Coordinates of C-alpha atoms in Angstrom, one line a residue:
M1 CA 21.9 121.5 -8.2
Y2 CA 21.5 120.6 -4.5
K3 CA 19.8 117.3 -5.3
K4 CA 22.5 116.4 -7.8
L5 CA 25.1 117.2 -5.1
L6 CA 23.3 115.0 -2.6
T7 CA 23.0 112.2 -5.2
T8 CA 26.8 112.4 -5.9
L9 CA 27.6 112.3 -2.1
G10 CA 25.3 109.4 -1.5
L11 CA 26.6 107.5 -4.4
S12 CA 30.2 108.1 -3.3
L13 CA 29.3 106.8 0.2
W14 CA 27.6 103.8 -1.3
L15 CA 30.4 102.8 -3.5
A16 CA 33.0 103.4 -0.8
L17 CA 31.3 100.9 1.5
P18 CA 32.7 97.4 1.6
I19 CA 30.3 94.8 0.2
H20 CA 31.1 91.2 1.1
T21 CA 28.3 88.8 0.2
S22 CA 29.6 86.3 2.7
H23 CA 28.9 88.9 5.4
A24 CA 25.8 90.5 3.9
D25 CA 24.0 90.7 7.2
T26 CA 26.8 92.7 8.8
F27 CA 27.0 95.2 6.0
L28 CA 23.4 95.4 4.8
P29 CA 22.1 98.1 7.2
I30 CA 24.7 100.7 6.3
I31 CA 24.6 99.8 2.6
S32 CA 20.9 99.9 2.5
F33 CA 20.8 103.2 4.3
A34 CA 23.4 104.8 1.9
A35 CA 21.5 103.5 -1.1
G36 CA 18.3 104.8 0.4
L37 CA 19.7 108.3 0.2
L38 CA 19.5 107.9 -3.6
N39 CA 15.9 106.6 -3.3
V40 CA 17.2 103.1 -4.2
G41 CA 15.9 100.2 -2.1
I42 CA 18.3 97.4 -1.3
M43 CA 15.7 95.1 0.3
P44 CA 16.8 92.4 2.6
T45 CA 15.6 88.9 1.8
S46 CA 14.6 86.0 4.0
D47 CA 12.6 82.8 3.9
D48 CA 10.6 84.3 6.8
Y49 CA 8.8 87.1 4.9
T50 CA 7.9 88.5 1.5
T51 CA 8.6 92.1 0.5
D52 CA 6.9 94.5 -1.9
D53 CA 8.8 97.7 -2.8
D54 CA 6.3 99.0 -5.4
I55 CA 3.5 100.3 -3.2
N56 CA 1.7 103.6 -4.0
I57 CA -0.9 105.0 -1.7
T58 CA -3.2 107.8 -2.8
A59 CA -3.8 110.6 -0.3
F60 CA -7.0 112.5 0.1
D61 CA -5.9 115.2 -2.3
G62 CA -4.5 112.8 -5.0
V63 CA -0.9 113.0 -3.8
N64 CA 1.0 109.8 -4.2
L65 CA 2.8 108.3 -1.2
T66 CA 5.5 105.6 -1.9
A67 CA 5.9 102.7 0.5
N68 CA 7.3 99.3 1.0
I69 CA 6.0 96.4 3.0
F70 CA 7.3 93.2 4.8
V71 CA 4.8 90.4 5.2
P72 CA 5.6 87.3 7.3
N73 CA 5.2 84.0 5.4
N74 CA 2.9 81.3 6.8
L75 CA 0.7 83.7 8.8
D76 CA -2.0 81.9 10.8
G77 CA -4.7 84.5 11.0
L78 CA -4.4 88.2 11.5
A79 CA -1.0 89.7 12.4
P80 CA 0.1 92.8 14.4
A81 CA 1.3 95.6 12.2
I82 CA 3.8 98.5 12.5
V83 CA 4.0 101.6 10.3
F84 CA 7.3 103.5 10.1
I85 CA 7.4 107.1 9.0
N86 CA 10.6 108.7 7.6
S87 CA 12.9 111.2 9.3
W88 CA 13.3 114.6 7.8
G89 CA 15.2 114.3 4.5
L90 CA 14.9 110.5 4.3
N91 CA 12.3 108.1 2.9
E92 CA 10.7 104.6 3.1
Y93 CA 14.1 102.9 3.0
E94 CA 15.2 104.3 6.3
Y95 CA 14.0 101.4 8.4
L96 CA 14.8 98.3 6.3
Q97 CA 16.9 96.7 9.1
Q98 CA 14.1 97.1 11.6
A99 CA 11.5 95.9 9.2
N100 CA 13.6 92.8 8.6
D101 CA 13.9 92.2 12.4
L102 CA 10.2 92.8 13.1
A103 CA 8.9 90.8 10.2
K104 CA 10.9 87.8 11.5
K105 CA 9.0 88.3 14.8
G106 CA 5.7 88.1 13.0
Y107 CA 4.8 91.7 12.3
I108 CA 3.6 93.1 9.0
V109 CA 5.8 96.2 8.6
L110 CA 5.0 99.1 6.2
S111 CA 7.2 102.1 5.7
Y112 CA 6.1 105.1 3.7
T113 CA 7.6 108.4 2.6
T114 CA 5.8 111.5 3.8
R115 CA 4.6 114.0 1.2
G116 CA 7.3 116.2 -0.2
F117 CA 10.2 113.8 0.3
G118 CA 11.7 111.0 -1.8
K119 CA 9.4 109.9 -4.6
S120 CA 6.2 110.9 -2.8
G121 CA 4.4 113.8 -4.3
G122 CA 3.2 117.1 -2.9
L123 CA 5.0 119.7 -0.7
I124 CA 6.5 119.1 2.7
D125 CA 3.8 119.7 5.2
T126 CA 6.0 119.7 8.4
V127 CA 3.7 117.6 10.5
G128 CA 0.7 119.6 9.4
P129 CA -2.9 118.5 8.8
K130 CA -2.1 116.9 5.5
D131 CA 0.6 114.7 7.1
I132 CA -1.8 113.6 9.8
S133 CA -4.5 112.8 7.2
D134 CA -1.9 110.8 5.2
Y135 CA -1.0 108.9 8.4
S136 CA -4.6 107.6 8.8
T137 CA -4.8 107.0 5.0
V138 CA -1.8 104.7 5.2
I139 CA -3.5 102.7 8.1
D140 CA -6.7 102.5 6.0
Y141 CA -4.6 101.0 3.1
L142 CA -2.9 98.6 5.4
L143 CA -6.1 97.3 6.9
A144 CA -7.8 97.0 3.4
N145 CA -5.0 95.1 1.7
Y146 CA -3.3 92.9 4.3
P147 CA -4.3 90.5 7.1
V148 CA -3.7 93.0 9.9
N149 CA -5.2 92.7 13.4
P150 CA -7.0 96.0 13.8
Q151 CA -6.4 95.8 17.6
A152 CA -2.7 95.5 17.2
I153 CA -1.4 98.5 15.2
G154 CA 1.7 100.5 16.1
T155 CA 3.6 103.3 14.5
G156 CA 7.0 104.8 14.9
G157 CA 9.8 106.9 13.6
I158 CA 12.8 109.0 14.3
S159 CA 12.6 112.8 14.5
Y160 CA 10.1 113.9 11.9
G161 CA 8.4 110.5 11.8
S162 CA 8.1 110.5 15.6
G163 CA 6.1 113.8 15.7
I164 CA 3.8 112.5 13.0
S165 CA 3.4 109.2 15.0
L166 CA 2.5 111.1 18.2
I167 CA 0.0 113.6 16.7
G168 CA -1.4 110.9 14.3
A169 CA -2.0 108.5 17.1
A170 CA -3.7 111.2 19.2
Q171 CA -6.2 111.6 16.3
D172 CA -6.5 108.0 15.3
S173 CA -7.5 105.7 18.1
R174 CA -6.8 102.5 16.0
V175 CA -3.1 103.0 16.9
K176 CA -2.4 101.2 20.2
A177 CA 1.4 101.9 20.6
V178 CA 3.8 104.5 19.4
A179 CA 7.6 104.6 19.3
A180 CA 8.7 108.2 19.0
M181 CA 12.5 108.5 18.9
S182 CA 14.4 111.8 19.1
S183 CA 11.0 113.5 19.2
W184 CA 9.9 116.8 20.5
G185 CA 7.2 118.2 22.8
D186 CA 6.8 121.8 21.7
I187 CA 8.2 122.7 18.3
A188 CA 8.0 126.4 19.1
E189 CA 10.3 125.8 22.1
A190 CA 12.5 123.6 19.8
L191 CA 13.0 126.4 17.2
Y192 CA 12.7 129.5 19.4
G193 CA 12.8 128.5 23.1
N194 CA 13.4 131.4 25.4
Q195 CA 13.2 133.6 22.3
T196 CA 16.4 132.1 21.0
P197 CA 16.6 130.9 17.3
R198 CA 18.3 127.5 17.0
L199 CA 20.7 128.6 14.3
V200 CA 22.7 125.5 13.3
W201 CA 20.1 122.9 13.4
T202 CA 17.3 124.9 11.7
E203 CA 19.6 126.0 8.9
L204 CA 20.6 122.4 8.5
L205 CA 16.9 121.4 8.3
I206 CA 16.1 124.1 5.7
L207 CA 19.1 123.0 3.6
L208 CA 18.3 119.3 3.9
G209 CA 14.7 119.9 3.0
G210 CA 15.7 121.7 -0.2
L211 CA 18.2 119.0 -1.1
T212 CA 16.0 116.0 -0.6
G213 CA 12.4 117.3 -1.0
S214 CA 10.0 119.9 -2.1
P215 CA 9.5 122.3 0.9
D216 CA 6.5 124.5 1.3
P217 CA 7.8 128.1 1.0
I218 CA 6.2 128.9 4.3
L219 CA 8.9 127.0 6.2
S220 CA 11.7 129.3 5.1
Q221 CA 9.5 132.3 5.6
H222 CA 8.8 131.3 9.2
W223 CA 12.5 130.6 9.9
D224 CA 13.5 134.0 8.5
T225 CA 10.9 135.6 10.9
L226 CA 12.4 133.8 13.9
K227 CA 16.1 134.2 12.9
N228 CA 15.7 137.9 12.2
Q229 CA 13.6 138.5 15.3
N230 CA 10.7 140.1 13.3
L231 CA 8.6 140.4 16.5
D232 CA 5.4 141.5 14.8
D233 CA 5.3 138.4 12.7
I234 CA 6.4 135.9 15.4
P235 CA 2.9 135.2 16.8
A236 CA 1.8 133.8 13.4
V237 CA 4.8 131.5 13.5
L238 CA 3.9 130.3 17.0
D239 CA 0.3 129.7 15.9
W240 CA 1.6 127.6 13.0
A241 CA 3.8 125.7 15.5
Y242 CA 1.1 125.0 18.0
G243 CA -0.7 122.3 15.9
R244 CA 2.6 120.7 15.1
S245 CA 3.5 120.2 18.8
P246 CA 2.7 116.8 20.3
I247 CA 2.5 118.3 23.8
H248 CA -0.8 119.9 22.8
F249 CA -2.3 116.5 22.0
V250 CA -1.6 114.8 25.3
D251 CA -5.3 114.7 26.3
Q252 CA -6.2 112.8 23.2
L253 CA -3.3 110.3 23.7
N254 CA -4.5 109.8 27.3
T255 CA -8.1 109.3 26.2
N256 CA -7.0 106.8 23.6
G257 CA -4.8 105.0 26.1
T258 CA -2.0 104.9 23.6
A259 CA 1.2 103.3 24.8
V260 CA 3.9 105.8 24.2
Y261 CA 7.6 105.0 24.0
L262 CA 10.0 108.0 23.8
S263 CA 13.8 108.4 23.5
K264 CA 15.9 111.5 23.8
A265 CA 19.6 112.5 23.9
Y266 CA 20.9 115.1 26.4
G267 CA 22.8 116.8 23.6
D268 CA 20.0 117.0 21.1
N269 CA 20.1 120.7 20.4
L270 CA 17.5 120.5 17.7
F271 CA 14.8 119.2 20.1
Q272 CA 16.2 119.7 23.6
P273 CA 14.9 117.3 26.2
N274 CA 12.9 119.6 28.5
S275 CA 9.6 120.0 26.6
L276 CA 9.5 116.2 25.7
L277 CA 10.0 115.4 29.4
D278 CA 7.3 117.9 30.2
M279 CA 5.0 116.0 27.8
F280 CA 6.1 112.7 29.3
S281 CA 5.0 113.9 32.7
Q282 CA 1.5 114.6 31.4
L283 CA 0.9 111.2 29.9
T284 CA -1.3 109.0 32.0
G285 CA -1.3 105.8 29.9
P286 CA 1.5 103.3 29.4
K287 CA 4.7 105.3 28.9
H288 CA 8.5 104.9 28.9
V289 CA 11.3 107.2 28.0
D290 CA 15.0 106.5 27.6
V291 CA 17.3 109.6 28.0
L292 CA 21.0 109.1 27.2
P293 CA 24.1 111.0 25.8
G294 CA 24.4 111.9 22.1
T295 CA 22.8 114.4 19.8
H296 CA 19.8 114.3 17.5
A297 CA 19.0 110.8 16.2
T298 CA 22.6 109.5 16.8
A299 CA 21.6 107.3 19.7
E300 CA 19.2 105.5 17.3
L301 CA 21.3 105.5 14.1
L302 CA 24.9 104.8 15.1
P303 CA 24.4 101.5 17.0
S304 CA 22.0 100.1 14.4
L305 CA 24.0 101.2 11.3
V306 CA 27.6 100.9 12.3
G307 CA 27.6 99.1 15.6
I308 CA 28.9 102.0 17.7
G309 CA 27.5 102.1 21.2
D310 CA 24.6 100.5 23.0
N311 CA 21.5 99.7 20.8
I312 CA 19.2 100.0 23.8
I313 CA 16.7 102.2 22.0
W314 CA 15.8 99.9 19.2
E315 CA 15.9 96.9 21.6
N316 CA 13.4 98.7 23.8
V317 CA 11.2 99.7 20.8
Y318 CA 10.9 96.0 19.9
K319 CA 10.0 95.1 23.5
W320 CA 7.5 98.0 23.6
F321 CA 5.7 96.7 20.5
D322 CA 5.9 93.1 21.7
L323 CA 4.3 94.1 25.0
H324 CA 1.5 96.3 23.7
L325 CA 0.7 94.6 20.4
K326 CA 1.4 91.0 21.2
G327 CA 1.1 90.8 25.0
E328 CA 4.6 89.5 25.4
Q329 CA 6.2 90.3 28.7
S330 CA 9.8 91.5 29.1
D331 CA 11.8 93.7 31.5
I332 CA 10.3 96.9 30.0
A333 CA 7.0 95.9 31.5
T334 CA 8.3 96.3 35.0
A335 CA 11.0 98.9 34.5
K336 CA 10.7 102.4 35.9
P337 CA 9.2 104.5 33.1
L338 CA 12.0 107.1 33.1
Q339 CA 15.4 105.7 32.4
M340 CA 18.4 108.0 32.5
K341 CA 21.9 107.0 31.5
I342 CA 24.4 108.9 33.7
K343 CA 26.8 110.9 31.5
F344 CA 30.2 109.3 31.1
Q345 CA 29.2 106.2 33.1
D346 CA 28.0 102.8 32.0
K347 CA 25.0 103.1 34.3
Y348 CA 21.3 103.7 34.0
E349 CA 18.9 104.9 36.8
G350 CA 15.2 104.5 36.8
F351 CA 12.5 106.8 38.1
D352 CA 8.7 106.9 38.3
D353 CA 8.2 110.5 37.3
Y354 CA 9.5 113.8 36.0
P355 CA 10.5 116.1 37.6
I356 CA 12.1 113.4 39.7
S357 CA 10.3 113.3 43.0
E358 CA 13.4 111.8 44.8
T359 CA 15.5 115.0 44.0
S360 CA 15.8 118.0 46.3
N361 CA 16.8 121.5 45.3
E362 CA 20.3 122.7 46.1
K363 CA 20.3 126.5 45.9
F364 CA 23.5 128.5 45.3
Y365 CA 23.6 132.3 45.6
L366 CA 25.8 134.1 43.2
H367 CA 28.3 136.4 44.8
P368 CA 30.2 139.0 42.7
R369 CA 33.8 138.7 41.5
S370 CA 36.4 141.1 42.8
L371 CA 39.8 142.2 41.5
L372 CA 41.5 139.2 43.0
D373 CA 38.7 136.6 43.1
T374 CA 36.2 135.0 40.7
G375 CA 32.5 135.0 41.4
D376 CA 31.4 132.5 44.0
L377 CA 28.6 130.1 44.4
E378 CA 27.6 130.2 48.1
T379 CA 24.8 128.5 50.1
Y380 CA 24.0 131.8 51.8
S381 CA 22.6 135.0 50.2
Y382 CA 24.7 137.9 49.2
Q383 CA 24.6 140.7 51.7
S384 CA 26.0 144.2 51.4
W385 CA 25.1 147.8 52.4
F386 CA 26.0 148.8 48.9
G387 CA 25.0 147.2 45.6
K388 CA 27.7 146.0 43.2
D389 CA 27.9 145.1 39.6
N390 CA 30.1 143.1 37.3
T391 CA 30.3 143.9 33.6
I392 CA 30.9 141.7 30.6
N393 CA 31.2 142.7 26.9
A394 CA 29.4 140.9 24.0
W395 CA 31.8 141.5 21.1
A396 CA 32.7 137.8 20.8
G397 CA 32.3 134.3 22.3
T398 CA 34.6 132.7 24.9
L399 CA 36.1 129.4 25.9
F400 CA 32.8 128.7 27.5
S401 CA 30.9 127.0 24.7
T402 CA 29.0 123.9 23.5
Q403 CA 31.9 123.9 21.0
I404 CA 31.4 122.3 17.5
P405 CA 27.7 121.9 16.8
L406 CA 26.6 118.3 16.3
L407 CA 30.1 116.9 16.5
S408 CA 30.9 117.7 20.1
Q409 CA 27.5 116.4 21.3
L410 CA 28.0 113.2 19.2
L411 CA 31.4 112.7 20.8
E412 CA 29.7 112.8 24.2
Q413 CA 27.9 109.7 23.1
L414 CA 31.3 108.2 22.6
E415 CA 32.3 109.2 26.1
I416 CA 34.4 112.2 25.0
P417 CA 33.5 115.2 27.1
I418 CA 33.4 118.9 26.2
F419 CA 36.2 120.6 28.1
A420 CA 37.1 124.2 28.9
D421 CA 40.1 125.7 30.8
I422 CA 38.1 127.8 33.3
S423 CA 41.1 129.9 34.3
L424 CA 41.9 131.0 30.7
A425 CA 38.4 132.2 29.9
S426 CA 38.0 135.9 29.2
D427 CA 37.0 138.0 32.2
V428 CA 36.0 140.7 29.8
R429 CA 33.5 138.7 27.8
S430 CA 32.3 136.3 30.4
I431 CA 31.9 135.7 34.1
H432 CA 32.0 132.6 36.2
F433 CA 31.0 131.6 39.7
D434 CA 32.7 128.7 41.5
S435 CA 31.6 126.6 44.5
G436 CA 33.9 125.4 47.1
Y437 CA 35.4 121.9 46.9
L438 CA 32.5 119.5 47.2
G439 CA 32.5 117.4 50.3
S440 CA 30.6 114.6 48.7
K441 CA 29.5 113.5 45.2
M442 CA 26.8 115.7 43.7
K443 CA 24.2 113.7 41.7
I444 CA 22.5 116.1 39.3
R445 CA 19.2 114.7 37.9
G446 CA 17.0 117.0 36.0
A447 CA 17.0 120.6 34.7
P448 CA 19.1 123.2 36.7
S449 CA 17.8 126.7 36.5
V450 CA 19.1 130.2 37.1
T451 CA 17.7 133.5 38.2
L452 CA 19.9 136.5 37.2
Q453 CA 19.7 140.2 38.0
I454 CA 21.1 142.0 35.0
Q455 CA 21.2 145.4 33.3
P456 CA 21.6 145.1 29.5
K457 CA 23.2 148.2 27.9
H458 CA 21.6 147.6 24.5
G459 CA 18.1 146.9 23.2
Q460 CA 19.0 143.3 22.3
A461 CA 21.0 140.9 24.4
Q462 CA 21.7 137.2 24.9
L463 CA 22.8 135.1 27.8
V464 CA 24.3 131.6 27.6
A465 CA 24.8 129.8 30.9
Y466 CA 27.1 126.8 31.2
L467 CA 27.4 124.4 34.1
Y468 CA 30.8 122.7 34.6
D469 CA 32.4 120.1 36.7
M470 CA 35.9 121.6 37.5
D471 CA 38.8 119.4 38.7
W472 CA 41.7 120.6 40.9
L473 CA 43.7 121.6 37.8
G474 CA 41.0 124.1 36.7
T475 CA 39.7 122.0 33.8
G476 CA 36.0 122.1 33.4
K477 CA 33.9 119.3 31.9
L478 CA 30.6 120.6 30.5
I479 CA 27.5 119.2 32.3
T480 CA 24.8 121.2 30.6
H481 CA 23.8 124.6 29.4
G482 CA 20.9 127.0 28.7
V483 CA 20.2 130.2 26.8
I484 CA 17.9 133.1 26.8
T485 CA 17.6 136.0 24.3
L486 CA 16.1 139.5 24.9
P487 CA 15.1 140.7 21.5
N488 CA 13.3 143.8 22.8
A489 CA 15.1 144.9 26.0
Q490 CA 15.1 148.4 27.4
S491 CA 18.7 149.6 27.4
G492 CA 19.9 150.5 30.9
K493 CA 16.9 149.0 32.7
K494 CA 17.6 146.5 35.5
I495 CA 15.6 143.3 35.1
T496 CA 15.4 139.7 36.4
V497 CA 15.7 136.8 34.0
D498 CA 14.8 133.2 34.8
F499 CA 15.5 130.2 32.6
D500 CA 16.1 126.5 32.7
L501 CA 19.2 124.7 31.6
V502 CA 18.9 121.5 29.6
T503 CA 18.0 118.4 31.5
T504 CA 20.9 116.1 32.4
A505 CA 22.1 113.3 34.6
Y506 CA 25.6 113.8 35.8
D507 CA 27.7 113.0 38.9
I508 CA 30.3 115.6 40.1
P509 CA 33.0 113.7 42.1
K510 CA 33.8 114.6 45.7
G511 CA 36.6 117.2 45.7
H512 CA 35.7 118.9 42.5
R513 CA 34.0 122.2 42.1
L514 CA 30.7 123.2 40.5
V515 CA 31.1 126.2 38.1
L516 CA 28.4 128.4 36.6
A517 CA 29.8 130.3 33.6
I518 CA 27.9 132.9 31.6
D519 CA 28.7 134.7 28.3
T520 CA 26.7 136.2 25.4
K521 CA 27.3 133.9 22.4
D522 CA 27.3 130.3 21.5
P523 CA 27.7 128.7 18.0
Q524 CA 24.4 126.8 18.4
Y525 CA 22.3 129.9 18.6
Q526 CA 21.5 133.0 16.5
S527 CA 22.8 136.2 18.2
P528 CA 20.2 139.0 18.3
T529 CA 22.7 141.7 17.3
S530 CA 26.1 142.3 16.0
V531 CA 26.5 145.4 18.2
N532 CA 29.3 145.4 20.7
Y533 CA 27.3 146.0 23.9
N534 CA 28.0 145.7 27.6
L535 CA 25.8 143.8 30.1
D536 CA 26.0 144.3 33.9
F537 CA 25.3 141.6 36.5
E538 CA 23.7 143.3 39.5
F539 CA 24.3 142.2 43.1
S540 CA 22.3 143.5 46.1
S541 CA 20.9 142.3 49.4
S542 CA 17.3 142.8 48.1
K543 CA 17.6 141.0 44.8
Q544 CA 19.5 137.8 44.6
S545 CA 20.9 135.9 41.7
V546 CA 20.6 132.1 42.2
L547 CA 21.4 128.7 40.7
N548 CA 19.1 125.8 41.5
I549 CA 20.3 122.3 41.1
P550 CA 18.0 119.2 41.4
T551 CA 20.1 116.5 43.1
L552 CA 19.6 113.1 44.6

């Protein structure tokens, strides 16, 4: 039933798209992409290359992998080659536009569908050992059947395909360069970071896997374990996730000298940037990462498919392969390896490392709210002869929010911020702390962090922290956020919690205020309980709550 529904939706989209043969190049990418959802390949044509859409590759266990290939005409000797791997829920028709472009540049380009998706056989392995074996089998096939330069092989993909590319290249030294777009470092952190199940995105993945492929039942079982906080079974899920996390294969990538290109969106709440940037920091070979606004895969797909926004990611992917597979120089060869687009500005800044060595830590101490005053962010510690607490209730969310999952983060890519009226937010269900008016612009570059002194009044609790830029009217523009869940707290016990917010690059103008807001629910995340509990924020001279901001 689900697959019939997807077919109907895909066909409707395909038929709704304008097809004008006189402008085929303009409309081909989106038409081909829509048709690909139906496992129908609308292959581009050119005098520069020949295509074959009837390739079948046999995996080690007899599973059939479907593929297509673009081979440049008039090759003079061996050619560089690129293998593309599909995103979750997609297939070998995902990268037809890019294959067209690269084949015209002299690359042999093969795209295949991973097991369990499209017309490939088997069950979805979720970047498991079978997927990694298939990756090398595809390279074997390419070398055996086409005039490929064995010293000039690259692989790439968006999302699912990016993880297979990274782990596959770590275990196959024949791969010289990788382009891993909207990728992840640690999949355990992606699905369950700070013991918080990523509700919306993981439910979407489970649904999409069922609609478009043949999932291994273990995937739903593991998600149920995380979502329901079955603490006894979670170690087994984390063990499963370990071998599917590229960050644990950095040593092999470094040994191989693999040239690694990465891209990431600030609002990617499926694979948030922090662990990927941690992985980036551990790479010692050629590396480059572009970080920019948007959500999962939208910075790669929207510009190339519908022409919305800057197509810098694919442009840099082409340059990366040209540099490391063909030796062609371009600006990416001399650019700083970390490139961050400043949110809501048409400006990039480059850095040599992450965490960014040029930043310094600005520390703000949280001071309690009173009857006539909000909480304060001060540069000096809270001092009092007597302790004090502020209480919030967890029965519902507040105006402090990441708002509509996927859509709100996508709109940030289109320069539309997420707003909140700070003054109207509930003081019963949330608390916020305001700085004074800033005397100069605050340039945030990196991952802010918080240390909070709290007393949960229930055995399960969740805290969501939001960082806002508040103007003089009291309107807050969301800068970033972070979350932590306590699935096994001791009710009434005073504890300290520390957690990072999501990496960002944002400038707060002079005269605005920095605001830290905290509540107990957000639509992105699974709440640990439906119980209406209280949570106290504790303030004393001996134990401080602090906000740390990396700034230039």
